[in-house]
Every structure is written in structure tokens, then in C-alpha cells.
GROMACS .gro file of C-alpha atoms in nm:
model
  146
    1ARG     CA    1   6.099 -10.206   0.839
    2LEU     CA    2   5.799  -9.987   0.898
    3ILE     CA    3   5.796  -9.922   1.309
    4MET     CA    4   5.502  -9.626   1.303
    5LYS     CA    5   5.155  -9.591   1.097
    6ILE     CA    6   5.001  -9.219   1.077
    7LEU     CA    7   4.698  -9.105   0.847
    8VAL     CA    8   4.682  -8.832   0.673
    9ILE     CA    9   4.317  -8.632   0.650
   10ASN     CA   10   4.238  -8.427   0.415
   11GLY     CA   11   3.914  -8.258   0.342
   12PRO     CA   12   3.743  -8.060   0.077
   13ASN     CA   13   3.822  -7.963  -0.193
   14LEU     CA   14   4.184  -8.085  -0.175
   15ASN     CA   15   4.153  -8.382  -0.449
   16LEU     CA   16   4.195  -8.040  -0.652
   17LEU     CA   17   4.555  -7.979  -0.586
   18GLY     CA   18   4.702  -7.856  -0.868
   19THR     CA   19   4.410  -7.733  -1.033
   20ARG     CA   20   4.266  -7.535  -0.766
   21GLU     CA   21   4.416  -7.164  -0.752
   22PRO     CA   22   4.743  -7.275  -0.806
   23ASP     CA   23   4.905  -6.872  -0.664
   24ILE     CA   24   4.755  -7.051  -0.307
   25TYR     CA   25   4.811  -7.406  -0.330
   26GLY     CA   26   5.070  -7.478  -0.567
   27SER     CA   27   5.093  -7.693  -0.924
   28LEU     CA   28   5.157  -8.021  -0.707
   29THR     CA   29   4.822  -8.272  -0.759
   30TYR     CA   30   4.640  -8.446  -0.501
   31ASP     CA   31   4.809  -8.793  -0.610
   32GLY     CA   32   5.160  -8.649  -0.622
   33LEU     CA   33   5.106  -8.512  -0.278
   34CYS     CA   34   5.055  -8.856  -0.149
   35SER     CA   35   5.290  -9.032  -0.366
   36ASP     CA   36   5.572  -8.786  -0.238
   37LEU     CA   37   5.438  -8.832   0.174
   38VAL     CA   38   5.405  -9.228   0.181
   39GLU     CA   39   5.844  -9.168   0.008
   40PHE     CA   40   5.890  -8.913   0.245
   41GLY     CA   41   5.719  -9.164   0.530
   42LYS     CA   42   5.943  -9.443   0.399
   43SER     CA   43   6.235  -9.221   0.477
   44LEU     CA   44   6.125  -9.214   0.891
   45ASP     CA   45   6.030  -9.574   0.940
   46VAL     CA   46   5.695  -9.440   0.906
   47GLU     CA   47   5.351  -9.559   0.738
   48ILE     CA   48   5.156  -9.313   0.568
   49SER     CA   49   4.814  -9.359   0.483
   50THR     CA   50   4.599  -9.132   0.288
   51PHE     CA   51   4.263  -9.045   0.292
   52GLN     CA   52   4.035  -8.742   0.160
   53SER     CA   53   3.688  -8.644   0.156
   54ASN     CA   54   3.472  -8.368   0.076
   55ILE     CA   55   3.216  -8.471   0.315
   56GLU     CA   56   3.251  -8.387   0.669
   57GLY     CA   57   3.070  -8.726   0.815
   58GLU     CA   58   3.361  -8.947   0.612
   59LEU     CA   59   3.640  -8.720   0.793
   60ILE     CA   60   3.485  -8.808   1.103
   61ASN     CA   61   3.485  -9.155   1.028
   62ALA     CA   62   3.819  -9.182   0.919
   63ILE     CA   63   3.916  -8.968   1.262
   64HIS     CA   64   3.798  -9.291   1.469
   65LYS     CA   65   3.938  -9.537   1.217
   66ALA     CA   66   4.252  -9.419   1.332
   67TYR     CA   67   4.157  -9.486   1.697
   68PHE     CA   68   3.994  -9.815   1.701
   69ASP     CA   69   4.338  -9.911   1.454
   70LYS     CA   70   4.515  -9.831   1.709
   71LEU     CA   71   4.767  -9.559   1.452
   72ASP     CA   72   5.018  -9.368   1.637
   73GLY     CA   73   4.947  -9.026   1.495
   74ILE     CA   74   4.669  -8.821   1.287
   75ILE     CA   75   4.750  -8.519   1.055
   76ILE     CA   76   4.454  -8.331   0.919
   77ASN     CA   77   4.380  -8.071   0.684
   78PRO     CA   78   4.028  -8.023   0.744
   79GLY     CA   79   4.002  -7.741   0.466
   80ALA     CA   80   3.718  -7.480   0.498
   81TYR     CA   81   3.517  -7.756   0.748
   82THR     CA   82   3.861  -7.625   0.969
   83HIS     CA   83   3.722  -7.258   0.976
   84TYR     CA   84   3.301  -7.395   1.190
   85SER     CA   85   3.342  -7.790   1.211
   86ILE     CA   86   3.282  -7.813   1.582
   87ALA     CA   87   3.198  -8.200   1.494
   88ILE     CA   88   3.562  -8.256   1.380
   89MET     CA   89   3.710  -8.080   1.711
   90ASP     CA   90   3.550  -8.282   1.958
   91ALA     CA   91   3.591  -8.662   1.773
   92LEU     CA   92   3.947  -8.530   1.749
   93LYS     CA   93   3.915  -8.477   2.158
   94SER     CA   94   3.721  -8.768   2.251
   95ILE     CA   95   4.039  -8.964   2.059
   96THR     CA   96   4.389  -8.989   2.204
   97VAL     CA   97   4.547  -9.048   1.877
   98PRO     CA   98   4.810  -8.702   1.902
   99THR     CA   99   4.701  -8.499   1.608
  100VAL     CA  100   4.887  -8.186   1.407
  101GLU     CA  101   4.663  -7.947   1.207
  102VAL     CA  102   4.827  -7.872   0.843
  103HIS     CA  103   4.756  -7.605   0.611
  104ILE     CA  104   4.913  -7.519   0.249
  105SER     CA  105   4.831  -7.154   0.271
  106ASN     CA  106   4.922  -6.902   0.576
  107ILE     CA  107   4.512  -6.910   0.686
  108HIS     CA  108   4.653  -6.607   0.937
  109GLN     CA  109   4.692  -6.421   0.637
  110ARG     CA  110   4.383  -6.480   0.456
  111GLU     CA  111   4.006  -6.386   0.520
  112GLU     CA  112   3.964  -6.314   0.857
  113PHE     CA  113   3.722  -6.620   0.913
  114ARG     CA  114   3.979  -6.820   0.788
  115HIS     CA  115   4.161  -6.735   1.085
  116ILE     CA  116   3.963  -6.965   1.327
  117SER     CA  117   4.031  -7.317   1.375
  118TYR     CA  118   3.816  -7.551   1.608
  119PRO     CA  119   3.987  -7.837   1.513
  120ALA     CA  120   4.334  -7.654   1.620
  121LYS     CA  121   4.177  -7.704   1.970
  122ALA     CA  122   4.175  -8.102   1.990
  123CYS     CA  123   4.569  -8.069   1.795
  124VAL     CA  124   4.891  -8.102   1.956
  125GLY     CA  125   4.986  -7.830   1.684
  126GLN     CA  126   4.937  -7.652   1.355
  127ILE     CA  127   5.100  -7.574   1.028
  128CYS     CA  128   5.005  -7.334   0.815
  129GLY     CA  129   5.157  -7.168   0.507
  130LEU     CA  130   5.442  -7.385   0.419
  131GLY     CA  131   5.281  -7.486   0.151
  132THR     CA  132   5.302  -7.873   0.098
  133ASP     CA  133   5.650  -7.890   0.291
  134GLY     CA  134   5.357  -7.854   0.596
  135TYR     CA  135   5.262  -8.172   0.595
  136LYS     CA  136   5.680  -8.347   0.621
  137MET     CA  137   5.675  -8.133   0.870
  138ALA     CA  138   5.439  -8.322   1.055
  139ILE     CA  139   5.545  -8.597   1.000
  140ARG     CA  140   5.889  -8.558   1.131
  141PHE     CA  141   5.710  -8.396   1.440
  142LEU     CA  142   5.491  -8.707   1.478
  143SER     CA  143   5.823  -8.939   1.447
  144LYS     CA  144   6.003  -8.823   1.725
  145LYS     CA  145   5.732  -8.689   1.993
  146ILE     CA  146   5.530  -9.082   1.953
   0.00000   0.00000   0.00000
């Protein structure tokens, strides 16, 4: 009996998990991550759906759709859009769905330009540097908050 619905949105290049810079992002594939999150969600009575795009406008459309579909929460890893997408920040500010930003790497220990997050300004929290476990922490947080 699933009582809550959360959308996990992943931005550019996250479809390459497992092959893209495994020293930073690990060896788990994107499909493996999605499967793990769906199973983890079931253990908390949370229905997890996932969406990934390399296109900024498609990420914004997914944010809008989550609102209109009356989902209970969003977890977003905007990828490189984190550091310059005012449009994604505005989309998140325009809706009332609680959102947590997640990053696999610690963006604050990387290049200076990665220290800035525009979407975080519209999120209830940010988890970074804890690998893919950060997504599970965000699911657990939202399941308790909502």
C-alpha cells in the first residue's frame, strides 16, 4: 500500500552513471540507481518514479507535471544546470511541492563554479557528497516531512 508519490528528476549526463568518471560518481549505473530507489521507496510505502533528461526545458516540464499530478515530493539532481539555471529555480519556486536537491559528489569540494546552486534556493534542503545514498536520505526525509 503506497501512500506517497515522489518524483526523482536527474539532469544532464546522469544517464551515464557507471561509466562517467567512476572515481567521482561510482560504478552504479543509472538503471541500477533507479531500480534501487524504487525498491527503497516500497520499503517506506513510497511510490518512486524517475525522470532523466539532458534538456533543461524537459526538466522544467517534469517539475510542472509533478505539481499538476499532485505528487507529494520531488528529489532533483539538476547536474550542471545546478550552477546556472535560474529557469529551474523559478520552476521550483512556482510550485508548492517540497523538493530536495541531491548531488552524488560534494559540490562544495569541487571547482569553485560548482559551489553555487540556484535550484537550492527553492528547495527545503540539499544533500551532497554522500554518493547515491543521498537519494535514499532524501526519500526518507520527504516521507517523514510530508
